[in-house]
């Protein structure tokens, strides 16, 4: 029985190590953290520790778990940390690919800090959407004008043939 317990413990340790080593997004996040010019603060360490624990336990990070970490692991004042916000943005955008409007609504509903970087990104998206709409409107107008000119040329050609 003692031998089985030791084998189970060893198997759990191997599984946890496997989970951690095969989480590409987490390894990438750690690499980004090593590239930071300053050491990680408490909020960043808490965030990374929560993500690490999820991976070790074999959980797949999804939107619900991510939001639980933001609400339950981090304190509201932790959200004011710019390095933490950069880490959150990396996970939000590259791993989970969350919709920014929905994420903003989540932050506001929980009365959590809304980073300026997020507001800037939303403003850029809105501006891009406006430009695309304008471009599409202009393109449609140009197409209509081209068809009208073609029709007019054809009408003039037919009139010249009958004259």
Tab-separated table of N, CA and C in Angstrom:
chain	number	residue	atom	x	y	z
A	1	UNK	N	0.829	-1.197	0.000
A	1	UNK	CA	0.000	0.000	0.000
A	1	UNK	C	0.873	1.261	0.000
A	2	UNK	N	1.932	1.207	0.766
A	2	UNK	CA	2.839	2.349	0.825
A	2	UNK	C	3.528	2.551	-0.530
A	3	UNK	N	3.824	1.456	-1.193
A	3	UNK	CA	4.449	1.520	-2.514
A	3	UNK	C	3.496	2.158	-3.533
A	4	UNK	N	2.207	1.813	-3.439
A	4	UNK	CA	1.213	2.409	-4.334
A	4	UNK	C	1.073	3.909	-4.098
A	5	UNK	N	1.094	4.324	-2.833
A	5	UNK	CA	1.011	5.742	-2.521
A	5	UNK	C	2.206	6.497	-3.099
A	6	UNK	N	3.373	5.921	-2.969
A	6	UNK	CA	4.581	6.560	-3.497
A	6	UNK	C	4.509	6.642	-5.021
A	7	UNK	N	4.015	5.585	-5.660
A	7	UNK	CA	3.882	5.590	-7.120
A	7	UNK	C	2.867	6.629	-7.561
A	8	UNK	N	1.739	6.754	-6.861
A	8	UNK	CA	0.717	7.755	-7.184
A	8	UNK	C	1.281	9.162	-7.015
A	9	UNK	N	2.034	9.367	-5.964
A	9	UNK	CA	2.629	10.673	-5.722
A	9	UNK	C	3.606	11.021	-6.847
A	10	UNK	N	4.408	10.048	-7.245
A	10	UNK	CA	5.357	10.260	-8.338
A	10	UNK	C	4.620	10.533	-9.652
A	11	UNK	N	3.563	9.792	-9.902
A	11	UNK	CA	2.778	9.982	-11.121
A	11	UNK	C	2.149	11.379	-11.157
A	12	UNK	N	1.627	11.833	-10.011
A	12	UNK	CA	1.057	13.187	-9.937
A	12	UNK	C	2.122	14.244	-10.231
A	13	UNK	N	3.312	14.039	-9.682
A	13	UNK	CA	4.399	15.002	-9.902
A	13	UNK	C	4.798	15.040	-11.375
A	14	UNK	N	4.870	13.883	-12.011
A	14	UNK	CA	5.216	13.818	-13.430
A	14	UNK	C	4.118	14.474	-14.263
A	15	UNK	N	2.861	14.214	-13.922
A	15	UNK	CA	1.745	14.808	-14.664
A	15	UNK	C	1.749	16.328	-14.542
A	16	UNK	N	2.010	16.825	-13.336
A	16	UNK	CA	2.035	18.261	-13.128
A	16	UNK	C	3.166	18.907	-13.927
A	17	UNK	N	4.315	18.271	-13.923
A	17	UNK	CA	5.452	18.787	-14.689
A	17	UNK	C	5.154	18.761	-16.184
A	18	UNK	N	4.512	17.699	-16.641
A	18	UNK	CA	4.114	17.596	-18.041
A	18	UNK	C	3.139	18.717	-18.397
A	19	UNK	N	2.131	18.924	-17.544
A	19	UNK	CA	1.148	19.983	-17.789
A	19	UNK	C	1.833	21.342	-17.936
A	20	UNK	N	2.767	21.617	-17.049
A	20	UNK	CA	3.449	22.905	-17.062
A	20	UNK	C	4.337	23.053	-18.294
A	21	UNK	N	5.078	22.016	-18.625
A	21	UNK	CA	6.017	22.111	-19.745
A	21	UNK	C	5.310	22.153	-21.099
A	22	UNK	N	4.076	21.659	-21.169
A	22	UNK	CA	3.352	21.640	-22.439
A	22	UNK	C	2.342	22.783	-22.586
A	23	UNK	N	2.396	23.728	-21.684
A	23	UNK	CA	1.535	24.904	-21.797
A	23	UNK	C	2.343	26.003	-22.487
A	24	UNK	N	2.256	26.027	-23.796
A	24	UNK	CA	3.049	26.958	-24.602
A	24	UNK	C	2.736	28.402	-24.239
A	25	UNK	N	1.455	28.732	-24.091
A	25	UNK	CA	1.097	30.118	-23.793
A	25	UNK	C	1.670	30.567	-22.447
A	26	UNK	N	1.711	29.647	-21.465
A	26	UNK	CA	2.240	30.022	-20.156
A	26	UNK	C	3.752	30.216	-20.242
A	27	UNK	N	4.420	29.349	-20.981
A	27	UNK	CA	5.873	29.495	-21.154
A	27	UNK	C	6.188	30.817	-21.862
A	28	UNK	N	5.369	31.186	-22.836
A	28	UNK	CA	5.548	32.454	-23.537
A	28	UNK	C	5.339	33.626	-22.577
A	29	UNK	N	4.349	33.511	-21.725
A	29	UNK	CA	4.080	34.551	-20.734
A	29	UNK	C	5.265	34.711	-19.785
A	30	UNK	N	5.843	33.593	-19.353
A	30	UNK	CA	7.014	33.660	-18.473
A	30	UNK	C	8.196	34.315	-19.181
A	31	UNK	N	8.355	34.010	-20.456
A	31	UNK	CA	9.432	34.629	-21.236
A	31	UNK	C	9.238	36.140	-21.289
A	32	UNK	N	8.002	36.571	-21.527
A	32	UNK	CA	7.706	38.012	-21.550
A	32	UNK	C	8.019	38.650	-20.191
A	33	UNK	N	7.752	37.916	-19.116
A	33	UNK	CA	8.022	38.446	-17.775
A	33	UNK	C	9.523	38.613	-17.546
A	34	UNK	N	10.298	37.678	-18.070
A	34	UNK	CA	11.754	37.776	-17.923
A	34	UNK	C	12.322	38.960	-18.702
A	35	UNK	N	11.604	39.394	-19.734
A	35	UNK	CA	12.056	40.517	-20.559
A	35	UNK	C	11.728	41.871	-19.939
A	36	UNK	N	10.937	41.877	-18.880
A	36	UNK	CA	10.564	43.140	-18.239
A	36	UNK	C	11.793	43.772	-17.586
A	37	UNK	N	11.904	45.090	-17.652
A	37	UNK	CA	13.085	45.752	-17.087
A	37	UNK	C	13.129	45.740	-15.551
A	38	UNK	N	11.976	45.626	-14.919
A	38	UNK	CA	11.932	45.634	-13.461
A	38	UNK	C	11.422	44.284	-12.950
A	39	UNK	N	11.749	43.953	-11.698
A	39	UNK	CA	11.242	42.689	-11.136
A	39	UNK	C	9.716	42.734	-11.001
A	40	UNK	N	9.117	41.549	-10.990
A	40	UNK	CA	7.662	41.457	-10.865
A	40	UNK	C	7.213	41.899	-9.481
A	41	UNK	N	6.100	42.607	-9.442
A	41	UNK	CA	5.512	43.027	-8.181
A	41	UNK	C	4.570	41.951	-7.658
A	42	UNK	N	3.992	42.211	-6.523
A	42	UNK	CA	3.074	41.264	-5.900
A	42	UNK	C	1.869	40.943	-6.784
A	43	UNK	N	1.221	41.934	-7.398
A	43	UNK	CA	0.063	41.604	-8.241
A	43	UNK	C	0.418	40.657	-9.390
A	44	UNK	N	1.568	40.905	-10.036
A	44	UNK	CA	1.973	40.056	-11.155
A	44	UNK	C	2.298	38.641	-10.673
A	45	UNK	N	2.966	38.549	-9.532
A	45	UNK	CA	3.303	37.219	-8.992
A	45	UNK	C	2.041	36.448	-8.609
A	46	UNK	N	1.040	37.146	-8.031
A	46	UNK	CA	-0.222	36.474	-7.675
A	46	UNK	C	-0.926	35.966	-8.937
A	47	UNK	N	-0.964	36.789	-9.970
A	47	UNK	CA	-1.606	36.417	-11.228
A	47	UNK	C	-0.913	35.201	-11.851
A	48	UNK	N	0.410	35.246	-11.919
A	48	UNK	CA	1.164	34.130	-12.499
A	48	UNK	C	1.028	32.860	-11.655
A	49	UNK	N	1.015	33.012	-10.341
A	49	UNK	CA	0.877	31.851	-9.462
A	49	UNK	C	-0.485	31.185	-9.650
A	50	UNK	N	-1.527	31.982	-9.813
A	50	UNK	CA	-2.864	31.420	-10.030
A	50	UNK	C	-2.922	30.683	-11.364
A	51	UNK	N	-2.346	31.275	-12.403
A	51	UNK	CA	-2.315	30.614	-13.713
A	51	UNK	C	-1.509	29.324	-13.647
A	52	UNK	N	-0.381	29.390	-12.958
A	52	UNK	CA	0.480	28.206	-12.822
A	52	UNK	C	-0.262	27.076	-12.110
A	53	UNK	N	-0.969	27.412	-11.056
A	53	UNK	CA	-1.704	26.393	-10.307
A	53	UNK	C	-2.780	25.741	-11.168
A	54	UNK	N	-3.465	26.532	-11.974
A	54	UNK	CA	-4.465	25.971	-12.892
A	54	UNK	C	-3.823	24.946	-13.829
A	55	UNK	N	-2.693	25.331	-14.381
A	55	UNK	CA	-1.999	24.445	-15.326
A	55	UNK	C	-1.519	23.184	-14.624
A	56	UNK	N	-0.902	23.358	-13.462
A	56	UNK	CA	-0.404	22.188	-12.723
A	56	UNK	C	-1.525	21.207	-12.405
A	57	UNK	N	-2.688	21.738	-12.079
A	57	UNK	CA	-3.824	20.886	-11.730
A	57	UNK	C	-4.540	20.323	-12.958
A	58	UNK	N	-4.080	20.712	-14.155
A	58	UNK	CA	-4.638	20.139	-15.372
A	58	UNK	C	-5.859	20.867	-15.916
A	59	UNK	N	-6.135	22.078	-15.431
A	59	UNK	CA	-7.273	22.847	-15.924
A	59	UNK	C	-6.878	23.579	-17.197
A	60	UNK	N	-7.829	23.721	-18.085
A	60	UNK	CA	-7.625	24.523	-19.293
A	60	UNK	C	-8.154	25.916	-18.990
A	61	UNK	N	-7.318	26.916	-19.222
A	61	UNK	CA	-7.751	28.282	-18.956
A	61	UNK	C	-8.854	28.668	-19.930
A	62	UNK	N	-9.963	29.116	-19.386
A	62	UNK	CA	-11.064	29.615	-20.210
A	62	UNK	C	-11.499	30.968	-19.644
A	63	UNK	N	-12.470	31.559	-20.277
A	63	UNK	CA	-12.915	32.899	-19.884
A	63	UNK	C	-13.411	32.938	-18.438
A	64	UNK	N	-14.145	31.926	-18.049
A	64	UNK	CA	-14.699	31.898	-16.690
A	64	UNK	C	-13.592	31.837	-15.635
A	65	UNK	N	-12.611	30.949	-15.822
A	65	UNK	CA	-11.512	30.848	-14.862
A	65	UNK	C	-10.679	32.129	-14.843
A	66	UNK	N	-10.462	32.692	-16.007
A	66	UNK	CA	-9.711	33.942	-16.110
A	66	UNK	C	-10.393	35.039	-15.293
A	67	UNK	N	-11.699	35.157	-15.445
A	67	UNK	CA	-12.443	36.190	-14.721
A	67	UNK	C	-12.458	35.913	-13.214
A	68	UNK	N	-12.486	34.642	-12.837
A	68	UNK	CA	-12.425	34.310	-11.401
A	68	UNK	C	-11.086	34.736	-10.810
A	69	UNK	N	-10.023	34.523	-11.575
A	69	UNK	CA	-8.701	34.957	-11.099
A	69	UNK	C	-8.703	36.467	-10.906
A	70	UNK	N	-9.239	37.185	-11.874
A	70	UNK	CA	-9.251	38.645	-11.788
A	70	UNK	C	-10.051	39.140	-10.589
A	71	UNK	N	-11.136	38.439	-10.263
A	71	UNK	CA	-12.015	38.886	-9.171
A	71	UNK	C	-11.635	38.325	-7.810
A	72	UNK	N	-11.203	37.077	-7.785
A	72	UNK	CA	-11.023	36.402	-6.502
A	72	UNK	C	-9.574	36.291	-6.042
A	73	UNK	N	-8.651	36.243	-6.972
A	73	UNK	CA	-7.245	36.118	-6.586
A	73	UNK	C	-6.616	37.498	-6.426
A	74	UNK	N	-6.937	38.382	-7.342
A	74	UNK	CA	-6.365	39.730	-7.306
A	74	UNK	C	-7.266	40.672	-6.509
A	75	UNK	N	-6.641	41.557	-5.793
A	75	UNK	CA	-7.382	42.604	-5.078
A	75	UNK	C	-7.730	43.712	-6.066
A	76	UNK	N	-8.793	44.473	-5.792
A	76	UNK	CA	-9.127	45.584	-6.695
A	76	UNK	C	-7.958	46.557	-6.914
A	77	UNK	N	-7.167	46.804	-5.869
A	77	UNK	CA	-6.031	47.730	-6.021
A	77	UNK	C	-4.924	47.129	-6.889
A	78	UNK	N	-4.855	45.791	-6.962
A	78	UNK	CA	-3.850	45.145	-7.819
A	78	UNK	C	-4.042	45.521	-9.284
A	79	UNK	N	-5.272	45.752	-9.675
A	79	UNK	CA	-5.588	46.039	-11.075
A	79	UNK	C	-5.009	47.374	-11.552
A	80	UNK	N	-4.539	48.198	-10.645
A	80	UNK	CA	-3.948	49.487	-11.019
A	80	UNK	C	-2.489	49.342	-11.445
A	81	UNK	N	-1.933	48.158	-11.346
A	81	UNK	CA	-0.531	47.923	-11.694
A	81	UNK	C	-0.367	47.808	-13.209
A	82	UNK	N	0.382	48.737	-13.841
A	82	UNK	CA	0.589	48.648	-15.295
A	82	UNK	C	1.241	47.335	-15.755
A	83	UNK	N	2.263	46.811	-15.049
A	83	UNK	CA	2.815	45.523	-15.491
A	83	UNK	C	1.773	44.394	-15.439
A	84	UNK	N	0.927	44.415	-14.419
A	84	UNK	CA	-0.140	43.411	-14.339
A	84	UNK	C	-1.096	43.571	-15.514
A	85	UNK	N	-1.443	44.796	-15.836
A	85	UNK	CA	-2.363	45.030	-16.955
A	85	UNK	C	-1.772	44.552	-18.274
A	86	UNK	N	-0.448	44.665	-18.430
A	86	UNK	CA	0.186	44.146	-19.649
A	86	UNK	C	0.084	42.624	-19.701
A	87	UNK	N	0.281	41.964	-18.557
A	87	UNK	CA	0.156	40.495	-18.505
A	87	UNK	C	-1.280	40.064	-18.780
A	88	UNK	N	-2.217	40.763	-18.162
A	88	UNK	CA	-3.634	40.457	-18.381
A	88	UNK	C	-3.972	40.611	-19.864
A	89	UNK	N	-3.480	41.690	-20.469
A	89	UNK	CA	-3.753	41.933	-21.893
A	89	UNK	C	-3.172	40.818	-22.766
A	90	UNK	N	-1.977	40.339	-22.425
A	90	UNK	CA	-1.381	39.244	-23.194
A	90	UNK	C	-2.273	38.003	-23.156
A	91	UNK	N	-2.737	37.663	-21.967
A	91	UNK	CA	-3.596	36.480	-21.824
A	91	UNK	C	-4.950	36.732	-22.487
A	92	UNK	N	-5.532	37.878	-22.204
A	92	UNK	CA	-6.862	38.219	-22.741
A	92	UNK	C	-6.868	38.198	-24.270
A	93	UNK	N	-5.848	38.804	-24.882
A	93	UNK	CA	-5.830	38.965	-26.336
A	93	UNK	C	-5.259	37.758	-27.082
A	94	UNK	N	-4.203	37.156	-26.544
A	94	UNK	CA	-3.499	36.105	-27.278
A	94	UNK	C	-3.910	34.687	-26.917
A	95	UNK	N	-4.345	34.490	-25.700
A	95	UNK	CA	-4.730	33.136	-25.272
A	95	UNK	C	-6.239	32.955	-25.384
A	96	UNK	N	-6.975	33.867	-24.780
A	96	UNK	CA	-8.432	33.725	-24.734
A	96	UNK	C	-9.151	34.437	-25.878
A	97	UNK	N	-8.494	35.446	-26.447
A	97	UNK	CA	-9.080	36.220	-27.555
A	97	UNK	C	-10.470	36.764	-27.186
A	98	UNK	N	-10.521	37.405	-26.027
A	98	UNK	CA	-11.786	37.953	-25.533
A	98	UNK	C	-12.190	39.191	-26.330
A	99	UNK	N	-13.481	39.370	-26.495
A	99	UNK	CA	-14.021	40.567	-27.104
A	99	UNK	C	-13.797	41.724	-26.134
A	100	UNK	N	-13.207	42.799	-26.626
A	100	UNK	CA	-12.852	43.915	-25.745
A	100	UNK	C	-14.068	44.626	-25.167
A	101	UNK	N	-15.132	44.736	-25.941
A	101	UNK	CA	-16.354	45.380	-25.434
A	101	UNK	C	-16.935	44.570	-24.269
A	102	UNK	N	-16.983	43.253	-24.432
A	102	UNK	CA	-17.504	42.390	-23.360
A	102	UNK	C	-16.598	42.443	-22.132
A	103	UNK	N	-15.296	42.482	-22.367
A	103	UNK	CA	-14.345	42.554	-21.256
A	103	UNK	C	-14.508	43.873	-20.495
A	104	UNK	N	-14.687	44.960	-21.232
A	104	UNK	CA	-14.914	46.256	-20.598
A	104	UNK	C	-16.190	46.224	-19.760
A	105	UNK	N	-17.246	45.634	-20.294
A	105	UNK	CA	-18.504	45.516	-19.544
A	105	UNK	C	-18.294	44.698	-18.266
A	106	UNK	N	-17.498	43.627	-18.353
A	106	UNK	CA	-17.186	42.807	-17.177
A	106	UNK	C	-16.477	43.650	-16.117
A	107	UNK	N	-15.457	44.406	-16.526
A	107	UNK	CA	-14.711	45.225	-15.567
A	107	UNK	C	-15.620	46.249	-14.894
A	108	UNK	N	-16.452	46.897	-15.690
A	108	UNK	CA	-17.352	47.913	-15.134
A	108	UNK	C	-18.375	47.297	-14.191
A	109	UNK	N	-18.899	46.129	-14.552
A	109	UNK	CA	-19.894	45.462	-13.704
A	109	UNK	C	-19.306	45.074	-12.357
A	110	UNK	N	-18.013	44.730	-12.339
A	110	UNK	CA	-17.349	44.334	-11.091
A	110	UNK	C	-16.675	45.508	-10.399
A	111	UNK	N	-16.815	46.698	-11.005
A	111	UNK	CA	-16.197	47.917	-10.471
A	111	UNK	C	-14.678	47.755	-10.344
A	112	UNK	N	-14.092	47.112	-11.348
A	112	UNK	CA	-12.642	46.946	-11.393
A	112	UNK	C	-12.045	48.057	-12.250
A	113	UNK	N	-10.792	48.330	-12.016
A	113	UNK	CA	-10.063	49.363	-12.743
A	113	UNK	C	-10.085	49.067	-14.244
A	114	UNK	N	-10.381	50.093	-15.028
A	114	UNK	CA	-10.362	49.982	-16.484
A	114	UNK	C	-9.087	50.664	-16.967
A	115	UNK	N	-8.139	49.901	-17.501
A	115	UNK	CA	-6.869	50.503	-17.913
A	115	UNK	C	-7.017	51.390	-19.144
A	116	UNK	N	-6.222	52.437	-19.192
A	116	UNK	CA	-6.246	53.371	-20.319
A	116	UNK	C	-5.886	52.645	-21.612
A	117	UNK	N	-4.998	51.683	-21.529
A	117	UNK	CA	-4.604	50.912	-22.715
A	117	UNK	C	-5.817	50.222	-23.348
A	118	UNK	N	-6.703	49.713	-22.528
A	118	UNK	CA	-7.918	49.066	-23.033
A	118	UNK	C	-8.831	50.093	-23.708
A	119	UNK	N	-9.009	51.225	-23.068
A	119	UNK	CA	-9.841	52.274	-23.654
A	119	UNK	C	-9.255	52.762	-24.981
A	120	UNK	N	-7.927	52.889	-25.028
A	120	UNK	CA	-7.267	53.303	-26.271
A	120	UNK	C	-7.489	52.277	-27.375
A	121	UNK	N	-7.382	50.998	-27.038
A	121	UNK	CA	-7.608	49.940	-28.040
A	121	UNK	C	-9.040	49.963	-28.554
A	122	UNK	N	-9.988	50.163	-27.650
A	122	UNK	CA	-11.394	50.237	-28.058
A	122	UNK	C	-11.631	51.444	-28.964
A	123	UNK	N	-10.989	52.553	-28.644
A	123	UNK	CA	-11.125	53.748	-29.475
A	123	UNK	C	-10.509	53.506	-30.858
A	124	UNK	N	-9.361	52.829	-30.905
A	124	UNK	CA	-8.735	52.493	-32.194
A	124	UNK	C	-9.647	51.594	-33.022
A	125	UNK	N	-10.245	50.607	-32.367
A	125	UNK	CA	-11.160	49.711	-33.077
A	125	UNK	C	-12.360	50.474	-33.632
A	126	UNK	N	-12.898	51.380	-32.834
A	126	UNK	CA	-14.052	52.158	-33.287
A	126	UNK	C	-13.653	53.046	-34.468
A	127	UNK	N	-12.485	53.659	-34.389
A	127	UNK	CA	-12.006	54.511	-35.482
A	127	UNK	C	-11.792	53.679	-36.747
A	128	UNK	N	-11.195	52.514	-36.596
A	128	UNK	CA	-10.969	51.625	-37.734
A	128	UNK	C	-12.308	51.228	-38.363
A	129	UNK	N	-13.299	50.917	-37.527
A	129	UNK	CA	-14.621	50.530	-38.035
A	129	UNK	C	-15.257	51.707	-38.792
A	130	UNK	N	-15.105	52.929	-38.259
A	130	UNK	CA	-15.635	54.112	-38.952
A	130	UNK	C	-14.945	54.306	-40.305
A	131	UNK	N	-13.632	54.138	-40.321
A	131	UNK	CA	-12.887	54.297	-41.572
A	131	UNK	C	-13.307	53.238	-42.585
A	132	UNK	N	-13.492	52.009	-42.125
A	132	UNK	CA	-13.923	50.939	-43.029
A	132	UNK	C	-15.313	51.239	-43.578
A	133	UNK	N	-16.194	51.750	-42.739
A	133	UNK	CA	-17.546	52.098	-43.186
A	133	UNK	C	-17.480	53.207	-44.239
A	134	UNK	N	-16.656	54.214	-43.963
A	134	UNK	CA	-16.488	55.313	-44.921
A	134	UNK	C	-15.914	54.779	-46.228
A	135	UNK	N	-14.893	53.933	-46.124
A	135	UNK	CA	-14.269	53.356	-47.312
A	135	UNK	C	-15.290	52.557	-48.119
A	136	UNK	N	-16.083	51.749	-47.427
A	136	UNK	CA	-17.086	50.935	-48.117
A	136	UNK	C	-18.145	51.822	-48.767
A	137	UNK	N	-18.530	52.917	-48.103
A	137	UNK	CA	-19.511	53.840	-48.679
A	137	UNK	C	-18.951	54.504	-49.928
A	138	UNK	N	-17.692	54.939	-49.840
A	138	UNK	CA	-17.050	55.569	-50.997
A	138	UNK	C	-16.913	54.563	-52.121
A	139	UNK	N	-16.497	53.355	-51.780
A	139	UNK	CA	-16.332	52.321	-52.802
A	139	UNK	C	-17.662	52.025	-53.483
A	140	UNK	N	-18.730	51.973	-52.720
A	140	UNK	CA	-20.052	51.726	-53.297
A	140	UNK	C	-20.459	52.885	-54.207
A	141	UNK	N	-20.178	54.114	-53.785
A	141	UNK	CA	-20.507	55.287	-54.602
A	141	UNK	C	-19.722	55.274	-55.904
A	142	UNK	N	-18.456	54.890	-55.830
A	142	UNK	CA	-17.624	54.824	-57.029
A	142	UNK	C	-18.168	53.766	-57.985
A	143	UNK	N	-18.578	52.627	-57.436
A	143	UNK	CA	-19.141	51.566	-58.281
A	143	UNK	C	-20.414	52.040	-58.974
A	144	UNK	N	-21.279	52.733	-58.241
A	144	UNK	CA	-22.525	53.250	-58.821
A	144	UNK	C	-22.193	54.251	-59.921
A	145	UNK	N	-21.238	55.142	-59.658
A	145	UNK	CA	-20.854	56.137	-60.662
A	145	UNK	C	-20.268	55.459	-61.897
A	146	UNK	N	-19.479	54.420	-61.708
A	146	UNK	CA	-18.886	53.703	-62.843
A	146	UNK	C	-19.967	53.041	-63.687
A	147	UNK	N	-20.945	52.435	-63.038
A	147	UNK	CA	-22.049	51.798	-63.771
A	147	UNK	C	-22.839	52.861	-64.529
A	148	UNK	N	-23.089	54.007	-63.895
A	148	UNK	CA	-23.841	55.086	-64.551
A	148	UNK	C	-23.086	55.603	-65.766
A	149	UNK	N	-21.777	55.766	-65.630
A	149	UNK	CA	-20.968	56.252	-66.760
A	149	UNK	C	-20.957	55.230	-67.894
A	150	UNK	N	-20.855	53.963	-67.540
A	150	UNK	CA	-20.858	52.904	-68.557
A	150	UNK	C	-22.210	52.907	-69.283
A	151	UNK	N	-23.292	53.022	-68.529
A	151	UNK	CA	-24.625	53.032	-69.115
A	151	UNK	C	-24.787	54.239	-70.041
A	152	UNK	N	-24.249	55.407	-69.586
A	152	UNK	CA	-24.351	56.617	-70.393
A	152	UNK	C	-23.556	56.463	-71.692
A	153	UNK	N	-22.354	55.872	-71.615
A	153	UNK	CA	-21.555	55.643	-72.821
A	153	UNK	C	-22.280	54.723	-73.789
A	154	UNK	N	-22.874	53.665	-73.215
A	154	UNK	CA	-23.603	52.729	-74.071
A	154	UNK	C	-24.797	53.430	-74.725
A	155	UNK	N	-25.491	54.277	-73.966
A	155	UNK	CA	-26.633	55.016	-74.519
A	155	UNK	C	-26.172	55.946	-75.625
A	156	UNK	N	-25.071	56.658	-75.406
A	156	UNK	CA	-24.535	57.564	-76.418
A	156	UNK	C	-24.094	56.802	-77.665
A	157	UNK	N	-23.488	55.641	-77.481
A	157	UNK	CA	-23.040	54.824	-78.602
A	157	UNK	C	-24.255	54.370	-79.422
A	158	UNK	N	-25.292	53.932	-78.743
A	158	UNK	CA	-26.498	53.483	-79.441
A	158	UNK	C	-27.167	54.638	-80.170
A	159	UNK	N	-27.176	55.834	-79.579
A	159	UNK	CA	-27.765	57.006	-80.236
A	159	UNK	C	-26.973	57.356	-81.485
A	160	UNK	N	-25.656	57.257	-81.388
A	160	UNK	CA	-24.800	57.563	-82.549
A	160	UNK	C	-25.031	56.542	-83.666
A	161	UNK	N	-25.283	55.305	-83.316
A	161	UNK	CA	-25.521	54.258	-84.314
A	161	UNK	C	-26.840	54.499	-85.038
A	162	UNK	N	-27.847	54.982	-84.326
A	162	UNK	CA	-29.177	55.221	-84.911
A	162	UNK	C	-29.234	56.548	-85.651
A	163	UNK	N	-28.277	57.402	-85.434
A	163	UNK	CA	-28.323	58.712	-86.101
A	163	UNK	C	-27.738	58.704	-87.478
